[in-house]
Amino acid sequence: MSDIEGVYEDLEADVSLEEFREAVEDKVEQMGGLADEETAAMLIAHEVGESEVGGVADIEPGMEEAKFVAKVTSIGELRTFERDGEDEDGRVVNVEVADETGAVRASLWDDHAEAAIEQLEEGQVLRIKGRPKEGFSGVEVSVDDLEPDDDTEIDVQVSDVHTVESLSLGISNVNLVGKVLDTDSVRTFDRDDGSEGKVSNLTLGDETGRIRVTLWDEQADRATELEADATVEVVDGYVRERDGTLELHVGNRGALEEVDADVEYVPESTPIESLEIDDVVDIAGVVRSADPKRTFDRDDGSEGQVRNIRVQDATGDIRVALWGDKADRDIGPGDEVALADVEIQDGWQDDLEASAGWRSTITVLDSEESESESADSSDTESAGLSSFAEGGEESAAGDGTTNADEPETSEGASGDESALAEPDEGAETEFTGVVVQAGSPVVLDDGDTTMSVETSADVGLGEEVTARGVIRDGRLEANDVF
């Protein structure tokens, strides 16, 4: 056995002995006699081993070359372009390929592009060699060589319309039909080139699951134009990952269109009685009570808002804090709701509480049925702001300020609402309550309302105290705390 054959036998790569011999001879010639055949063979074996990837998910832009096997999931159109200094136009076709680990766009040029249009078919398995790079919608591979591989089976769906369950990282040209579960507002940002961008989010669900959809620039306003329960189709989306979770993105090349189709989304929920601290779960039930929305000042000077509701299922009930835009949702007692991706944390007086932040989804399940059930929601109870924060940004229980112009309301056991008298601006008053925020300001909760107190007194969470002082700008400037 020659030295070349010995190195080849130890090489775990899909390359023929003949191809390996030719590569070794080229390496010997390239090095001008500085390496014998055995050394050259070892160098080639190292290069071949580095370019072989375990799956599409292992392909990275920094690699000089990648060799992999994948199935064709879609074939784009043949496009031509002018090359600088050349009379003949260039040609390119983008082909989406995937394996069980992910998907990637493969760009075929010139003769390969012509052959792709004439010979390639969706569902065909290819052995590909190319140069990875960062593309418009993720990693792309500029193909140097490819050939059919009829002996390899890859379990990947090939379909014009995807489902949520079938999506994987790197897939583009995604068409998906789903029901709108939740929408967010449009946000603007400054790009590095000085231009202004826009982005918004909504959540879609189908029979197989749900996914967060990010809409960019021209598509961003669609989030404000669509109502919950609308059925839409994402056209030419692409899949990205954020914090370990897949998202479907729609840019200027894609679209979000309302369609006439029946899509069923059935949320799966965790029983409230089985919830534990630090869980991120889906819960569902009937809203038994809903507090007024409250605003507070963040540490960075911006204004936040939060609203508490209490949700009950067959196993128990839990207070849920709706942060940001979710505090504006039109939800009240008797509504049947599903809340997805809420975080369970330790609340006031050792009760568990749930936080519905920017990642969470709120869906009203059946408004007609909920209205009929609202008559049975007499066991509502009022509650102060929750004592935990979303993402560490909001303080426990917000700032708890009461508005001197708008009296607080509380719901008693019968569900009736009654106005509570508010102290006049500048008047001296006393307020007794439990400390639900020990900071600056201190926030007290007496079970019906909350009061923000400016004081240097050292108080602890859960401690019942009385603050005496003067009301200014809706806060109690305390002279005494006891």
Coordinates of C-alpha atoms in Angstrom, one line a residue:
M1 CA 0.0 0.0 0.0
S2 CA 1.4 3.4 -1.0
D3 CA 1.7 6.3 1.3
I4 CA -1.1 8.1 -0.5
E5 CA -3.4 5.1 -0.1
G6 CA -2.6 4.8 3.6
V7 CA -3.6 8.5 4.2
Y8 CA -6.7 8.1 2.0
E9 CA -8.0 5.2 4.0
D10 CA -7.8 7.2 7.2
L11 CA -9.7 10.1 5.6
E12 CA -13.4 10.2 6.5
A13 CA -14.6 12.3 3.5
D14 CA -16.7 11.6 0.5
V15 CA -13.9 11.8 -2.2
S16 CA -12.7 9.1 -4.6
L17 CA -9.1 7.8 -4.5
E18 CA -8.6 9.0 -8.0
E19 CA -9.6 12.6 -7.1
F20 CA -7.4 12.4 -4.0
R21 CA -4.4 11.3 -6.0
E22 CA -4.9 14.2 -8.4
A23 CA -5.1 16.6 -5.6
V24 CA -1.9 15.2 -4.0
E25 CA 0.0 15.5 -7.3
D26 CA -1.2 19.1 -7.7
K27 CA -0.1 19.9 -4.2
V28 CA 3.4 18.4 -4.8
E29 CA 3.8 20.5 -8.0
Q30 CA 2.4 23.6 -6.2
M31 CA 5.0 23.3 -3.4
G32 CA 7.9 23.0 -5.9
G33 CA 9.3 19.8 -4.5
L34 CA 9.3 21.1 -0.9
A35 CA 6.9 18.3 0.1
D36 CA 7.0 14.6 -0.8
E37 CA 3.8 12.6 -1.7
E38 CA 3.1 11.6 1.9
T39 CA 3.3 15.1 3.3
A40 CA 1.2 16.5 0.4
A41 CA -1.4 13.7 1.0
M42 CA -1.6 14.7 4.7
L43 CA -2.1 18.4 3.8
I44 CA -4.8 17.5 1.3
A45 CA -6.5 15.3 3.9
H46 CA -6.5 18.2 6.4
E47 CA -8.0 20.6 3.8
V48 CA -10.7 18.1 2.8
G49 CA -11.6 17.3 6.4
E50 CA -12.0 21.0 7.2
S51 CA -14.4 21.6 4.3
E52 CA -16.7 18.7 5.1
V53 CA -19.6 19.9 7.4
G54 CA -21.9 17.7 9.5
G55 CA -25.0 19.5 8.3
V56 CA -26.3 22.7 6.8
A57 CA -26.5 24.2 10.3
D58 CA -22.7 24.0 10.5
I59 CA -22.1 26.2 7.5
E60 CA -20.6 29.6 8.5
P61 CA -19.6 32.7 6.4
G62 CA -16.0 32.5 7.5
M63 CA -15.3 29.1 5.9
E64 CA -13.1 29.0 2.8
E65 CA -15.1 26.1 1.4
A66 CA -18.0 23.9 2.5
K67 CA -19.0 20.5 1.2
F68 CA -22.4 19.1 2.2
V69 CA -25.5 17.1 1.0
A70 CA -28.9 18.8 0.9
K71 CA -32.3 18.5 -0.7
V72 CA -33.6 21.1 -3.2
T73 CA -36.7 22.7 -1.7
S74 CA -37.2 25.5 -4.3
I75 CA -35.7 26.8 -7.5
G76 CA -35.7 30.5 -8.3
E77 CA -35.8 32.3 -11.6
L78 CA -32.8 32.7 -14.0
R79 CA -31.6 36.3 -13.7
T80 CA -29.0 38.0 -16.0
F81 CA -26.7 40.9 -15.2
E82 CA -23.9 42.9 -16.8
R83 CA -20.3 42.2 -15.8
D84 CA -17.8 45.1 -15.8
G85 CA -15.5 44.9 -18.8
E86 CA -17.2 41.9 -20.3
D87 CA -19.5 41.6 -23.3
E88 CA -21.3 38.5 -22.1
D89 CA -24.0 38.9 -19.4
G90 CA -23.6 36.9 -16.2
R91 CA -26.4 34.5 -15.1
V92 CA -27.5 33.4 -11.7
V93 CA -30.1 31.2 -10.1
N94 CA -30.8 30.9 -6.4
V95 CA -31.7 27.5 -5.2
E96 CA -33.0 26.8 -1.6
V97 CA -31.6 23.6 -0.2
A98 CA -32.1 22.0 3.2
D99 CA -31.3 19.0 5.4
E100 CA -32.6 18.0 8.8
T101 CA -30.5 20.6 10.6
G102 CA -31.4 23.7 8.6
A103 CA -31.6 25.4 5.2
V104 CA -29.4 27.6 3.1
R105 CA -29.6 29.5 -0.2
A106 CA -27.2 28.2 -2.9
S107 CA -26.3 30.6 -5.7
L108 CA -25.5 28.9 -9.0
W109 CA -23.6 31.0 -11.6
D110 CA -23.4 30.9 -15.5
D111 CA -23.3 27.3 -16.8
H112 CA -24.4 25.9 -13.4
A113 CA -27.3 28.4 -13.5
E114 CA -28.4 27.2 -17.0
A115 CA -28.1 23.6 -16.0
A116 CA -30.2 24.2 -12.8
I117 CA -33.1 25.6 -14.9
E118 CA -33.0 22.7 -17.3
Q119 CA -32.1 19.7 -15.0
L120 CA -32.8 20.4 -11.3
E121 CA -36.1 19.4 -9.7
E122 CA -37.6 20.1 -6.2
G123 CA -37.0 17.2 -3.9
Q124 CA -33.7 16.2 -5.6
V125 CA -30.7 15.6 -3.3
L126 CA -27.4 17.2 -4.3
R127 CA -23.8 17.0 -3.2
I128 CA -22.6 20.6 -3.1
K129 CA -19.2 22.3 -2.8
G130 CA -19.1 26.1 -2.5
R131 CA -17.9 29.2 -0.7
P132 CA -20.1 30.4 2.2
K133 CA -20.8 34.1 2.6
E134 CA -23.2 36.4 4.5
G135 CA -26.2 37.2 2.3
F136 CA -29.3 39.3 2.4
S137 CA -31.3 36.9 4.5
G138 CA -28.5 34.9 6.2
V139 CA -25.7 32.6 5.1
E140 CA -25.5 31.9 1.3
V141 CA -23.2 29.5 -0.6
S142 CA -21.7 30.4 -3.9
V143 CA -21.6 27.0 -5.6
D144 CA -18.4 25.9 -7.3
D145 CA -19.5 22.3 -8.0
L146 CA -22.5 20.1 -7.5
E147 CA -23.8 16.7 -8.5
P148 CA -26.9 14.6 -7.9
D149 CA -26.8 12.1 -5.0
D150 CA -29.6 9.5 -5.5
D151 CA -28.4 7.3 -2.7
T152 CA -28.9 9.7 0.2
E153 CA -32.3 10.3 1.8
I154 CA -33.1 13.6 3.5
D155 CA -36.3 14.0 5.5
V156 CA -37.2 17.6 4.6
Q157 CA -40.7 18.9 3.5
V158 CA -40.9 20.2 0.0
S159 CA -44.0 22.4 -0.4
D160 CA -45.2 25.7 -1.8
V161 CA -46.8 26.6 1.5
H162 CA -45.1 26.0 4.8
T163 CA -46.5 25.3 8.2
V164 CA -45.1 26.8 11.4
E165 CA -43.9 23.4 12.5
S166 CA -42.0 22.9 9.2
L167 CA -39.9 26.1 9.5
S168 CA -36.2 25.8 10.2
L169 CA -33.3 28.2 10.5
G170 CA -32.1 29.6 7.1
I171 CA -35.2 28.9 5.0
S172 CA -36.2 31.7 2.7
N173 CA -38.9 32.1 0.1
V174 CA -41.4 31.1 2.8
N175 CA -45.1 31.2 2.1
L176 CA -47.2 30.6 5.2
V177 CA -50.9 31.0 5.9
G178 CA -51.9 31.7 9.5
K179 CA -54.3 33.4 11.9
V180 CA -53.2 36.7 13.5
L181 CA -53.0 36.1 17.2
D182 CA -51.5 39.4 18.4
T183 CA -50.0 42.6 17.0
D184 CA -47.5 45.3 18.2
S185 CA -47.0 48.9 17.3
V186 CA -44.6 50.2 14.7
R187 CA -41.2 51.3 15.9
T188 CA -38.6 53.4 14.2
F189 CA -34.8 53.3 14.3
D190 CA -31.7 55.0 12.8
R191 CA -29.5 53.0 10.4
D192 CA -25.8 53.3 10.1
D193 CA -26.2 55.2 6.8
G194 CA -28.4 57.8 8.5
S195 CA -31.7 56.6 7.1
E196 CA -34.7 55.8 9.2
G197 CA -36.0 52.2 9.4
K198 CA -39.3 50.8 10.6
V199 CA -40.1 47.5 12.3
S200 CA -43.1 45.9 13.8
N201 CA -44.2 42.5 15.0
L202 CA -47.2 40.2 15.0
T203 CA -47.8 36.6 16.0
L204 CA -49.3 34.0 13.6
G205 CA -50.7 30.6 14.5
D206 CA -51.8 27.6 12.5
E207 CA -52.7 24.0 13.2
T208 CA -49.1 23.2 14.0
G209 CA -48.1 26.0 16.3
R210 CA -47.3 29.8 16.4
I211 CA -44.4 32.0 15.3
R212 CA -43.4 35.7 15.8
V213 CA -43.3 37.6 12.5
T214 CA -41.1 40.6 12.1
L215 CA -42.1 43.2 9.5
W216 CA -39.5 45.6 8.1
D217 CA -39.8 49.0 6.5
E218 CA -42.6 49.0 3.8
Q219 CA -44.2 46.0 5.5
A220 CA -44.1 47.4 9.0
D221 CA -47.4 49.3 8.9
R222 CA -49.3 46.0 8.1
A223 CA -49.2 45.2 11.9
T224 CA -51.4 48.2 12.6
E225 CA -53.8 47.5 9.7
L226 CA -54.7 43.9 10.7
E227 CA -57.1 42.8 13.4
A228 CA -56.7 39.8 15.6
D229 CA -58.3 36.7 14.1
A230 CA -57.6 37.9 10.5
T231 CA -56.2 35.2 8.2
V232 CA -53.1 36.2 6.3
E233 CA -50.5 34.8 4.1
V234 CA -46.8 35.6 4.4
V235 CA -45.2 35.7 1.0
D236 CA -41.5 35.3 0.5
G237 CA -40.5 35.4 4.1
Y238 CA -37.2 34.2 5.6
V239 CA -36.4 32.5 8.9
R240 CA -34.0 34.0 11.5
E241 CA -33.2 33.1 15.1
R242 CA -33.5 35.4 18.1
D243 CA -32.5 34.4 21.6
G244 CA -32.8 30.7 20.6
T245 CA -36.3 31.1 19.1
L246 CA -37.2 31.0 15.4
E247 CA -38.8 34.1 13.9
L248 CA -40.2 34.7 10.4
H249 CA -39.1 38.0 8.8
V250 CA -40.7 39.8 6.0
G251 CA -38.7 42.5 4.1
N252 CA -39.4 44.7 1.1
R253 CA -39.2 41.7 -1.2
G254 CA -42.0 39.9 0.7
A255 CA -45.6 40.7 1.5
L256 CA -48.3 40.1 4.1
E257 CA -51.7 39.6 2.4
E258 CA -55.1 39.0 4.0
V259 CA -56.7 35.9 2.5
D260 CA -60.0 34.0 2.6
A261 CA -59.0 30.7 4.3
D262 CA -59.9 28.7 7.3
V263 CA -57.0 28.3 9.7
E264 CA -57.5 26.7 13.1
Y265 CA -55.2 27.6 16.0
V266 CA -55.7 25.6 19.2
P267 CA -53.4 26.8 22.0
E268 CA -52.0 24.4 24.5
S269 CA -51.9 25.7 28.0
T270 CA -50.3 24.7 31.4
P271 CA -52.7 24.3 34.4
I272 CA -52.3 27.3 36.7
E273 CA -52.0 25.1 39.8
S274 CA -48.8 23.5 38.3
L275 CA -46.9 26.8 37.5
E276 CA -43.5 27.3 39.1
I277 CA -41.2 30.3 39.4
D278 CA -39.0 31.0 36.3
D279 CA -41.3 29.0 34.0
V280 CA -42.1 30.5 30.6
V281 CA -45.4 29.0 29.7
D282 CA -48.8 29.3 28.0
I283 CA -51.8 29.7 30.2
A284 CA -55.5 30.1 29.3
G285 CA -58.7 30.9 31.3
V286 CA -61.3 33.5 32.0
V287 CA -60.5 37.0 33.1
R288 CA -62.0 37.4 36.6
S289 CA -60.8 41.0 37.3
A290 CA -59.0 43.8 35.5
D291 CA -57.3 46.8 37.1
P292 CA -56.9 50.2 35.5
K293 CA -53.8 50.9 33.5
R294 CA -51.0 52.7 35.4
T295 CA -48.0 54.6 34.2
F296 CA -44.6 54.9 35.8
D297 CA -41.2 56.5 35.1
R298 CA -38.3 54.2 34.1
D299 CA -34.7 54.8 35.3
D300 CA -33.8 56.2 31.8
G301 CA -36.5 58.8 32.1
S302 CA -39.0 57.2 29.7
E303 CA -42.5 56.4 30.6
G304 CA -43.8 52.9 30.9
Q305 CA -47.2 51.4 31.5
V306 CA -48.7 48.3 33.0
R307 CA -52.1 46.8 33.7
N308 CA -53.0 43.8 35.9
I309 CA -55.6 41.2 35.2
R310 CA -56.5 38.1 37.1
V311 CA -57.0 34.9 35.0
Q312 CA -58.7 31.8 36.3
D313 CA -58.8 28.2 34.9
A314 CA -60.3 25.0 36.3
T315 CA -57.3 24.6 38.6
G316 CA -56.7 28.0 40.1
D317 CA -56.1 31.7 39.3
I318 CA -53.1 34.0 38.9
R319 CA -52.4 37.7 38.5
V320 CA -51.0 38.7 35.1
A321 CA -49.1 42.0 34.4
L322 CA -49.6 43.3 30.9
W323 CA -46.6 45.5 30.0
G324 CA -46.2 48.2 27.4
D325 CA -48.7 48.2 24.5
K326 CA -50.3 45.1 25.9
A327 CA -51.7 47.2 28.7
D328 CA -53.9 48.9 26.1
R329 CA -55.6 45.7 25.1
D330 CA -59.4 45.8 25.4
I331 CA -59.7 42.9 27.9
G332 CA -62.2 42.7 30.8
P333 CA -63.9 40.4 33.2
G334 CA -65.6 37.4 31.5
D335 CA -63.2 37.4 28.5
E336 CA -61.7 34.1 27.7
V337 CA -58.0 34.5 26.9
A338 CA -54.9 32.6 26.0
L339 CA -51.6 34.1 27.1
A340 CA -48.5 32.6 25.4
D341 CA -44.9 32.9 26.6
V342 CA -45.6 34.5 29.9
E343 CA -42.9 34.4 32.6
I344 CA -43.8 33.1 36.1
Q345 CA -42.2 35.0 38.9
D346 CA -42.4 35.5 42.7
G347 CA -45.0 38.1 43.4
W348 CA -46.4 40.1 46.3
Q349 CA -46.9 38.2 49.6
D350 CA -45.3 35.1 48.1
D351 CA -48.0 34.6 45.4
L352 CA -46.9 33.6 41.9
E353 CA -47.5 36.2 39.3
A354 CA -47.2 36.1 35.5
S355 CA -45.5 38.7 33.3
A356 CA -46.7 39.3 29.7
G357 CA -43.9 41.2 28.0
W358 CA -42.8 41.9 24.5
R359 CA -42.4 38.3 23.6
S360 CA -45.8 37.3 25.0
T361 CA -49.0 36.8 22.9
I362 CA -52.5 37.6 24.1
T363 CA -55.4 36.0 22.2
V364 CA -59.1 36.5 23.1
L365 CA -60.5 33.1 22.3
D366 CA -64.3 33.6 22.0
S367 CA -65.7 37.0 22.5
E368 CA -69.4 36.0 22.2
E369 CA -69.0 33.2 24.7
S370 CA -66.9 35.4 27.0
E371 CA -69.7 38.0 27.1
S372 CA -72.2 35.5 28.2
E373 CA -69.9 34.3 30.9
S374 CA -69.2 37.8 32.2
A375 CA -72.4 37.7 34.4
D376 CA -70.7 34.9 36.4
S377 CA -67.5 36.9 37.1
S378 CA -68.8 38.5 40.3
D379 CA -65.9 37.1 42.4
T380 CA -63.5 39.7 41.1
E381 CA -60.9 41.3 43.3
S382 CA -58.8 44.4 43.0
A383 CA -55.0 44.2 43.0
G384 CA -52.1 46.6 43.0
L385 CA -49.2 46.6 40.5
S386 CA -47.2 43.4 40.3
S387 CA -44.0 43.3 42.2
F388 CA -41.8 42.0 39.5
A389 CA -40.3 43.6 36.3
E390 CA -40.2 42.5 32.7
G391 CA -36.6 42.2 31.6
G392 CA -35.4 44.2 34.6
E393 CA -36.7 47.4 33.0
E394 CA -39.9 48.1 34.9
S395 CA -39.7 48.6 38.7
A396 CA -41.7 46.3 40.9
A397 CA -45.3 47.6 40.8
G398 CA -44.3 50.5 38.5
D399 CA -44.3 53.8 40.3
G400 CA -47.7 53.3 41.7
T401 CA -48.7 56.9 41.3
T402 CA -52.4 57.9 41.7
N403 CA -53.8 60.6 39.5
A404 CA -55.4 63.3 41.6
D405 CA -57.7 64.1 38.6
E406 CA -58.9 60.5 38.1
P407 CA -60.2 58.7 41.2
E408 CA -59.1 55.1 41.6
T409 CA -61.7 52.3 41.4
S410 CA -61.9 49.0 43.1
E411 CA -64.1 46.0 42.5
G412 CA -65.7 44.4 45.5
A413 CA -67.0 40.9 45.9
S414 CA -70.1 41.8 44.0
G415 CA -68.2 43.3 41.1
D416 CA -69.6 46.8 41.6
E417 CA -67.3 49.7 41.2
S418 CA -67.1 52.6 43.6
A419 CA -65.1 55.8 43.5
L420 CA -62.5 56.3 46.2
A421 CA -61.9 59.8 47.5
E422 CA -58.5 61.2 46.6
P423 CA -56.6 63.7 48.8
D424 CA -56.4 67.2 47.4
E425 CA -53.1 68.5 46.0
G426 CA -51.1 70.1 48.7
A427 CA -53.2 68.6 51.5
E428 CA -51.6 66.8 54.4
T429 CA -52.7 63.2 54.6
E430 CA -51.9 59.7 55.9
F431 CA -51.7 56.5 53.9
T432 CA -51.3 53.1 55.3
G433 CA -50.4 50.1 53.2
V434 CA -48.0 47.2 52.5
V435 CA -44.6 48.0 50.9
V436 CA -44.7 46.5 47.4
Q437 CA -41.6 48.5 46.3
A438 CA -38.8 49.4 48.6
G439 CA -36.8 52.0 46.6
S440 CA -37.2 55.5 45.4
P441 CA -40.0 56.1 45.4
V442 CA -41.5 53.6 48.0
V443 CA -44.8 52.2 46.8
L444 CA -47.5 51.3 49.3
D445 CA -50.6 49.2 48.5
D446 CA -53.6 49.1 50.8
G447 CA -55.5 46.5 48.8
D448 CA -57.6 49.0 47.0
T449 CA -55.1 51.4 45.5
T450 CA -51.4 52.2 45.6
M451 CA -49.5 55.3 46.7
S452 CA -46.1 56.5 45.6
V453 CA -44.2 57.9 48.6
E454 CA -41.1 60.1 48.6
T455 CA -39.1 59.2 51.7
S456 CA -35.6 58.3 52.9
A457 CA -37.0 55.9 55.5
D458 CA -35.6 52.3 55.4
V459 CA -38.6 50.0 54.7
G460 CA -38.8 46.4 53.7
L461 CA -40.9 44.6 51.1
G462 CA -44.1 43.2 52.7
E463 CA -43.9 45.6 55.7
E464 CA -47.1 47.5 56.6
V465 CA -46.3 51.2 57.2
T466 CA -48.1 54.5 57.5
A467 CA -46.8 57.5 55.6
R468 CA -47.8 61.1 56.7
G469 CA -47.1 64.1 54.5
V470 CA -48.3 66.4 51.7
I471 CA -49.5 65.3 48.2
R472 CA -47.6 66.9 45.4
D473 CA -47.9 65.9 41.7
G474 CA -49.8 62.8 42.7
R475 CA -47.1 61.6 45.2
L476 CA -47.0 61.7 48.9
E477 CA -43.9 63.7 50.2
A478 CA -43.6 62.0 53.6
N479 CA -42.5 63.8 56.7
D480 CA -43.0 60.7 58.9
V481 CA -43.1 57.0 58.1
F482 CA -44.0 54.7 60.9

